[in-house]
């Protein structure tokens, strides 16, 4: 039997409780723990019914995903260590049955609280219920766990977005009380709360970062008697290597931009191309979470009264400008096109809000109205206006992040990495400096193909057909542009009276040509 590394030894025989295990990061954490820390005793995951599927069905479905393939090939027996407990984070005791509640309380040693609403456009009331009230319910449970060694709360690096300059690894104060806000959400209806939303959010761009900020204040206020830490990842991008290259299961962030651009529905975006993108591959973030949990749990007695906070962000040496990412992504789409795009990939970025709004009106909403009108005429289901509405909401939210340069201090996070043994650094790599410059384009390709395969469900076998489709669309695009240019010139000449002059000039040239031909 191979000797266990320090991290693997720490997780041996541990019982772990995870909320949000069905989310992007939650699934990756579950997979990594089962694969690389296979000696865990069991992992309990909180599941709820969703979109007409029972909790049992959801567990069965997500363990059949491609990301669990290496486990099924090499260690299928570890899947039996997953114990699903059924409930809802917005309810007291997480809505658990008496049997499941007793098991969670009596056996949990490590709690990873990853459940949250990631909808940046969600209303304040909805995100208070998920991100604040849900966190309160988890804290209340943890206080009753006799074996608890650590509660890890997953936050976001952007929760203190009002701060200028470097964002440090500490909890930042704010004027609002999370307890009072939860009380307001209980008696206020949706409409009333929405009317106060702009004033309550203040400088925060959306309800997600606002409620995540208050959740940190809640952790600080309520967790004085239990071991706890806060982890703040930045924008989490597809997997660099594990569980499989390019793995992603949602269209949030850069993946959504690349897919929308590849499909031809995104033609303009507010973004400063000189600013560097703050993204970290999901496997680096998950490895960081696993390493941080071990580090904090074994050193709680050494910490001060301050809650340990870790900015899990990309190392400054590994960051690339947005302009580079988007330009190389556009080139990549030409090599690895998607199927059945609305139009050829194109568009661009700008920092001019007026020009952006003009482009959106002409190239987003204009085609959407035309296509939906044609679909109506042919008795087909309309969808383009709905698609553009979602794109517009996403762009409005992303603007806050792409029009600002972000600087994060990650001293504590880097310390955790530096303290790892050589073996753990290889298994649980978390320093993005190992992604060398020559690897950046390969990762960008994996990101694009990951979005293509896992989000859009377009297998790589369809690439030849997609390339033919793209060539046809490029020819049609050029023909239409030439035709449009012809009619614009013709209209201009007619309005200015130059058409008769040009016509006479052409007739004169033809006459001279005919005369010269006759003379010769």
XYZ file of C-alpha atoms in Angstrom:
520
model
C 0.000 0.000 0.000
C 1.337 3.443 -0.950
C 2.257 5.751 1.886
C -0.332 8.448 2.524
C 0.643 12.089 2.185
C 0.036 14.550 5.002
C -3.283 15.725 3.533
C -4.442 12.182 2.792
C -3.574 11.133 6.339
C -5.614 14.027 7.724
C -8.738 13.008 5.781
C -8.368 9.304 6.587
C -11.452 7.972 8.406
C -13.038 11.442 8.442
C -16.796 11.913 8.084
C -17.505 14.967 5.950
C -20.727 16.903 5.411
C -21.081 19.008 2.244
C -23.849 21.433 1.350
C -24.055 22.441 -2.313
C -22.490 19.185 -3.521
C -24.607 19.282 -6.675
C -23.104 22.614 -7.770
C -20.072 23.062 -10.023
C -17.520 23.418 -7.226
C -19.394 21.034 -4.928
C -19.241 18.177 -7.439
C -15.545 18.825 -8.050
C -14.838 18.809 -4.293
C -16.732 15.544 -3.873
C -14.900 13.917 -6.773
C -11.459 15.076 -5.620
C -12.006 13.893 -2.042
C -13.177 10.475 -3.222
C -10.356 10.101 -5.746
C -7.359 11.563 -3.888
C -8.464 11.037 -0.273
C -10.114 7.664 -0.798
C -9.648 6.643 2.842
C -12.351 9.029 4.044
C -14.958 7.232 6.109
C -17.989 8.744 4.382
C -19.162 11.939 2.719
C -22.691 13.081 3.487
C -24.164 15.433 0.916
C -27.289 17.556 1.301
C -29.649 17.141 -1.650
C -33.080 18.502 -2.447
C -35.617 17.876 -5.174
C -35.266 20.310 -8.072
C -36.946 20.892 -11.439
C -39.291 17.956 -10.988
C -36.510 15.515 -10.062
C -36.324 13.902 -6.650
C -33.180 14.132 -4.528
C -32.475 10.438 -5.215
C -32.707 10.964 -8.973
C -30.332 13.927 -8.831
C -27.721 11.931 -6.896
C -27.897 9.070 -9.383
C -27.635 11.431 -12.355
C -24.679 13.535 -11.313
C -22.551 10.531 -10.332
C -22.910 9.299 -13.927
C -21.302 12.459 -15.315
C -18.030 12.316 -17.245
C -16.230 13.990 -14.355
C -16.665 10.820 -12.245
C -15.290 8.565 -14.983
C -11.799 8.152 -13.513
C -13.339 7.049 -10.208
C -15.591 4.533 -11.965
C -12.589 3.230 -13.915
C -10.107 3.042 -11.026
C -11.964 3.141 -7.695
C -15.665 2.426 -8.214
C -16.040 1.190 -4.632
C -15.489 4.680 -3.175
C -18.787 5.880 -4.654
C -20.453 3.810 -1.933
C -19.058 6.295 0.602
C -21.482 8.960 -0.653
C -24.434 9.229 1.714
C -27.222 11.494 0.459
C -29.304 13.241 3.122
C -32.395 14.936 1.793
C -33.404 18.421 2.814
C -33.396 22.137 2.019
C -30.881 24.672 3.275
C -33.535 27.386 3.656
C -35.384 25.364 6.322
C -34.551 24.886 9.992
C -32.384 21.840 10.630
C -31.925 21.964 6.838
C -35.264 20.172 6.499
C -33.610 16.881 7.457
C -35.546 13.882 8.706
C -34.920 12.815 12.316
C -32.748 9.928 11.145
C -30.617 12.061 8.805
C -30.399 14.915 11.300
C -29.053 12.598 14.007
C -26.480 11.141 11.618
C -25.270 14.594 10.487
C -25.057 15.928 14.045
C -23.408 12.863 15.592
C -20.866 12.026 12.894
C -19.811 15.210 11.060
C -16.188 16.216 11.631
C -15.634 18.562 8.676
C -18.399 20.714 7.181
C -17.959 22.346 3.782
C -20.727 24.903 3.367
C -20.800 25.495 -0.386
C -24.534 25.819 -1.030
C -25.528 29.247 -2.329
C -27.550 30.979 -4.977
C -25.106 32.070 -7.688
C -27.736 34.035 -9.607
C -26.226 37.499 -9.785
C -29.506 38.887 -11.136
C -31.663 37.293 -8.412
C -33.831 39.484 -6.174
C -32.626 40.458 -2.731
C -35.260 38.396 -0.898
C -34.349 35.219 -2.807
C -30.626 35.573 -2.166
C -31.153 36.446 1.509
C -33.039 33.179 1.948
C -30.316 31.123 0.276
C -27.083 32.892 1.146
C -27.892 34.339 4.566
C -30.656 32.258 6.106
C -29.101 29.086 4.701
C -25.751 29.976 6.298
C -27.499 30.669 9.631
C -29.105 27.214 9.547
C -25.725 25.559 8.856
C -24.092 27.464 11.737
C -26.875 26.414 14.116
C -26.327 22.791 13.149
C -22.546 23.006 13.535
C -22.933 24.317 17.080
C -24.592 21.001 17.951
C -21.895 18.758 16.413
C -19.720 17.215 19.170
C -17.023 16.002 16.725
C -16.761 19.179 14.621
C -13.163 20.058 13.704
C -13.934 22.769 11.146
C -16.729 24.615 9.365
C -15.480 25.974 6.049
C -17.670 28.697 4.545
C -17.321 29.326 0.809
C -17.588 33.032 -0.003
C -16.398 35.050 -3.008
C -13.324 37.217 -3.554
C -15.595 39.989 -4.885
C -17.802 40.376 -1.793
C -15.972 43.561 -0.716
C -16.352 45.179 -4.111
C -16.777 48.675 -2.655
C -13.210 48.667 -1.338
C -10.503 50.307 -3.440
C -6.983 49.019 -3.996
C -5.803 45.700 -2.605
C -8.448 43.430 -1.049
C -6.990 41.660 1.968
C -7.714 38.352 3.669
C -9.947 39.622 6.464
C -13.640 40.186 7.115
C -14.640 43.735 6.141
C -17.239 45.596 8.198
C -20.481 46.890 6.701
C -23.264 49.083 8.032
C -26.085 46.524 7.664
C -26.882 43.849 10.235
C -27.406 40.399 8.644
C -29.779 39.307 11.430
C -32.006 42.356 10.943
C -31.963 41.854 7.192
C -33.117 38.233 7.586
C -35.960 39.409 9.806
C -37.028 41.940 7.187
C -37.012 39.241 4.504
C -39.327 37.088 6.625
C -42.168 39.610 6.852
C -41.662 41.706 3.710
C -43.163 40.437 0.470
C -41.126 40.223 -2.741
C -42.525 43.412 -4.280
C -41.935 45.550 -1.179
C -38.386 44.327 -0.758
C -37.588 44.950 -4.407
C -38.606 48.582 -4.028
C -35.921 49.001 -1.331
C -33.316 46.884 -3.127
C -31.292 49.654 -4.860
C -30.931 51.596 -1.613
C -30.002 48.518 0.425
C -27.421 47.301 -2.091
C -25.771 50.714 -2.072
C -22.401 50.308 -3.852
C -22.713 46.547 -4.345
C -23.360 45.576 -7.983
C -25.785 42.721 -7.296
C -27.539 40.780 -4.555
C -25.088 37.875 -4.768
C -21.958 39.736 -3.639
C -24.013 41.739 -1.118
C -25.495 38.711 0.634
C -22.145 36.916 0.498
C -20.571 39.884 2.283
C -23.224 39.829 4.992
C -22.824 36.050 5.329
C -19.188 36.674 6.326
C -20.367 39.116 8.998
C -22.842 36.485 10.168
C -20.048 33.907 10.415
C -17.953 36.323 12.495
C -20.835 37.154 14.819
C -22.209 33.632 15.309
C -19.153 31.330 15.251
C -17.141 32.371 18.278
C -17.608 28.918 19.852
C -16.848 26.716 16.837
C -13.784 26.304 14.570
C -14.426 28.120 11.286
C -12.669 29.640 8.280
C -13.740 31.559 5.184
C -12.523 30.773 1.659
C -12.967 33.310 -1.147
C -12.404 32.020 -4.683
C -12.374 34.481 -7.575
C -14.103 33.683 -10.895
C -13.893 29.892 -11.147
C -13.138 28.649 -14.655
C -13.150 25.100 -16.162
C -10.755 22.430 -14.959
C -7.128 22.629 -16.000
C -6.507 18.891 -15.547
C -8.791 17.193 -13.024
C -11.252 15.574 -12.968
C -10.961 15.907 -16.742
C -9.534 18.699 -18.882
C -11.981 21.517 -19.542
C -14.713 20.148 -17.282
C -17.486 22.702 -16.634
C -21.211 22.356 -16.108
C -22.519 25.923 -16.371
C -22.321 28.968 -18.604
C -21.343 31.448 -15.910
C -18.484 33.882 -16.422
C -15.934 33.526 -19.252
C -17.409 30.243 -20.529
C -20.779 31.888 -21.149
C -19.076 34.742 -23.029
C -17.106 32.327 -25.212
C -20.152 30.179 -26.003
C -22.380 33.198 -26.774
C -19.658 34.613 -29.014
C -19.133 31.253 -30.729
C -22.866 30.968 -31.419
C -22.889 34.464 -32.944
C -25.400 35.930 -30.472
C -22.884 38.108 -28.601
C -21.550 40.999 -30.684
C -20.545 43.622 -28.124
C -19.286 43.724 -24.562
C -18.203 46.445 -22.155
C -14.705 45.445 -21.136
C -11.316 47.063 -20.681
C -9.028 44.773 -22.626
C -5.941 46.039 -20.784
C -7.209 44.878 -17.404
C -6.218 41.400 -16.335
C -8.867 38.750 -15.810
C -9.212 37.311 -12.328
C -10.027 33.630 -12.946
C -8.820 30.434 -11.322
C -9.338 26.883 -12.701
C -11.747 24.888 -10.572
C -9.228 22.155 -9.738
C -6.779 24.729 -8.301
C -9.591 26.208 -6.203
C -10.749 22.788 -4.958
C -7.215 21.677 -4.114
C -6.845 24.940 -2.218
C -10.044 24.286 -0.263
C -8.900 20.778 0.683
C -5.447 21.989 1.741
C -6.805 24.982 3.666
C -9.223 22.771 5.623
C -6.387 20.521 6.741
C -4.121 23.470 7.556
C -6.707 25.361 9.619
C -8.155 22.320 11.415
C -4.731 21.244 12.621
C -3.677 24.756 13.685
C -6.822 26.250 15.217
C -5.072 26.650 18.571
C -2.390 28.783 16.898
C -4.782 31.271 15.339
C -5.736 34.610 16.833
C -9.309 35.614 17.627
C -9.712 36.700 14.017
C -11.451 34.246 11.682
C -8.964 32.855 9.123
C -9.801 34.177 5.630
C -8.194 32.946 2.415
C -8.353 34.662 -0.981
C -8.142 31.720 -3.387
C -7.137 33.737 -6.420
C -4.900 33.499 -9.446
C -1.255 34.369 -8.860
C -0.425 37.794 -10.410
C 2.247 36.166 -12.606
C -0.397 33.919 -14.212
C -3.006 36.555 -15.033
C -3.750 37.484 -18.637
C -5.460 40.664 -19.965
C -9.131 40.328 -20.947
C -8.218 41.534 -24.429
C -5.789 38.643 -24.892
C -8.271 36.080 -23.548
C -11.118 37.255 -25.773
C -8.988 37.702 -28.902
C -7.388 34.276 -28.587
C -10.797 32.825 -27.780
C -12.155 34.278 -31.023
C -9.313 32.659 -32.987
C -9.952 29.382 -31.189
C -13.618 29.424 -32.192
C -12.576 29.508 -35.857
C -10.645 26.253 -35.342
C -13.213 24.581 -33.088
C -16.604 26.002 -34.097
C -19.939 25.216 -32.502
C -22.901 23.746 -34.335
C -25.849 25.739 -35.675
C -24.793 29.226 -34.624
C -27.114 32.156 -35.188
C -24.391 33.869 -37.189
C -20.626 33.833 -37.654
C -18.545 34.436 -34.521
C -17.583 38.078 -34.261
C -18.151 41.248 -32.304
C -15.719 42.942 -29.974
C -15.136 44.777 -26.726
C -15.248 48.486 -25.958
C -15.057 50.834 -22.982
C -17.415 53.328 -24.678
C -20.888 52.843 -23.173
C -22.677 54.707 -25.980
C -20.990 52.640 -28.684
C -21.766 49.461 -26.738
C -25.457 50.348 -26.406
C -25.614 51.163 -30.125
C -24.051 47.810 -31.003
C -26.435 46.016 -28.661
C -29.446 47.712 -30.261
C -28.278 46.974 -33.808
C -26.696 43.545 -33.462
C -28.358 41.991 -30.401
C -31.940 43.204 -30.201
C -32.396 43.971 -33.903
C -31.739 40.410 -35.157
C -33.652 38.987 -32.176
C -36.827 40.872 -33.114
C -36.467 39.919 -36.798
C -35.911 36.215 -36.052
C -38.786 36.012 -33.580
C -41.059 37.795 -36.061
C -40.166 35.275 -38.781
C -40.738 32.398 -36.367
C -44.145 33.850 -35.524
C -45.007 34.086 -39.205
C -44.099 30.435 -39.733
C -45.961 29.311 -36.610
C -42.802 28.283 -34.760
C -41.898 28.824 -31.112
C -40.116 32.135 -30.518
C -36.951 32.158 -28.417
C -34.447 34.824 -29.527
C -35.817 37.678 -27.420
C -35.652 35.418 -24.380
C -32.052 34.477 -25.217
C -31.043 38.119 -25.644
C -32.737 39.023 -22.386
C -30.550 36.508 -20.563
C -27.440 37.720 -22.396
C -28.234 41.338 -21.507
C -28.693 40.441 -17.839
C -25.410 38.555 -17.853
C -23.536 41.392 -19.567
C -24.929 43.977 -17.147
C -23.632 41.917 -14.234
C -20.234 41.115 -15.793
C -19.535 44.754 -16.644
C -18.723 45.462 -13.014
C -15.961 42.857 -13.096
C -14.558 43.515 -16.585
C -14.340 47.311 -16.242
C -12.230 47.242 -13.104
C -8.725 46.040 -12.254
C -8.795 43.658 -9.278
C -5.965 43.198 -6.803
C -6.134 40.533 -4.123
C -3.738 39.802 -1.311
C -3.434 36.019 -1.000
C -0.636 35.749 1.560
C -2.460 33.197 3.717
C -3.452 31.098 0.716
C 0.135 31.083 -0.571
C 1.356 30.158 2.920
C -0.809 27.035 2.900
C 0.726 25.976 -0.426
C 4.284 26.712 0.713
C 3.819 24.557 3.827
C 2.750 21.478 1.858
C 5.042 18.508 1.368
C 6.381 17.844 -2.125
C 3.957 14.937 -2.616
C 0.949 17.036 -1.587
C 2.021 19.881 -3.882
C 1.822 17.451 -6.806
C -1.504 15.847 -5.864
C -3.180 19.013 -4.550
C -1.575 21.654 -6.797
C -2.978 25.097 -6.055
C -0.346 27.572 -7.263
C -1.324 28.771 -10.757
C 2.299 29.561 -11.594
C 2.634 25.962 -12.775
C 0.511 27.003 -15.780
C 3.312 28.375 -17.936
C 2.757 30.875 -20.743
C 3.001 28.172 -23.389
C 0.199 26.280 -21.644
C -2.244 29.211 -21.642
C -3.528 28.617 -25.167
C -3.957 24.900 -24.522
C -6.031 25.732 -21.459
C -8.092 28.213 -23.474
C -8.788 25.482 -26.031
C -9.798 23.072 -23.274
C -12.113 25.739 -21.840
C -13.816 26.237 -25.206
C -14.150 22.522 -25.889
C -15.357 21.971 -22.334
C -18.175 24.450 -22.846
C -18.929 22.820 -26.192
C -19.079 19.248 -24.861
C -20.369 19.541 -21.316
C -22.655 22.593 -21.507
C -23.890 22.597 -25.106
C -23.777 18.792 -25.432
C -21.933 18.951 -28.764
C -19.482 16.009 -28.988
C -16.103 16.449 -30.657
C -17.260 14.106 -33.438
C -19.424 16.956 -34.781
C -16.442 19.283 -35.373
C -16.024 18.429 -39.106
C -19.692 19.189 -39.745
C -19.471 22.396 -37.700
C -16.454 23.565 -39.730
C -18.400 23.102 -42.976
C -21.329 25.022 -41.507
C -18.993 27.846 -40.475
C -17.465 28.087 -43.985
C -20.924 28.344 -45.529
C -21.954 30.999 -43.025
C -18.767 32.977 -43.697
C -19.500 33.014 -47.433
C -23.111 34.062 -46.830
C -21.923 36.724 -44.376
C -19.507 38.223 -46.934
C -22.089 38.134 -49.693
C -24.668 39.941 -47.556
C -22.109 42.554 -46.480
C -21.101 43.213 -50.109
C -24.770 43.443 -51.103
C -25.457 45.836 -48.234
C -22.430 47.939 -49.168
C -23.660 48.123 -52.776
C -27.097 49.404 -51.765
C -25.621 51.897 -49.278
C -23.383 53.353 -52.006
C -26.299 53.404 -54.450
C -28.524 55.199 -51.919
C -25.785 57.718 -51.134
C -25.209 58.501 -54.796
C -28.953 58.917 -55.366
C -29.405 61.259 -52.394
C -26.420 63.421 -53.349
C -27.200 63.504 -57.096
C -23.880 61.917 -57.883
C -25.496 58.911 -59.525
C -25.943 60.751 -62.851
C -22.294 61.893 -62.805
C -21.060 58.401 -62.029
C -23.353 56.953 -64.704
C -22.062 59.431 -67.296
C -18.485 58.689 -66.273
C -19.059 54.939 -66.677
C -20.747 55.474 -70.065
C -17.790 57.588 -71.184
C -15.339 54.868 -70.133
C -17.326 52.223 -71.986
C -17.491 54.405 -75.084
C -13.735 54.963 -75.053
C -13.136 51.261 -74.527
C -15.393 50.426 -77.455
C -13.679 53.031 -79.674
C -10.206 51.709 -78.826
C -11.304 48.151 -79.521
C -12.700 49.169 -82.930
C -9.579 51.130 -83.833
C -7.291 48.214 -82.960
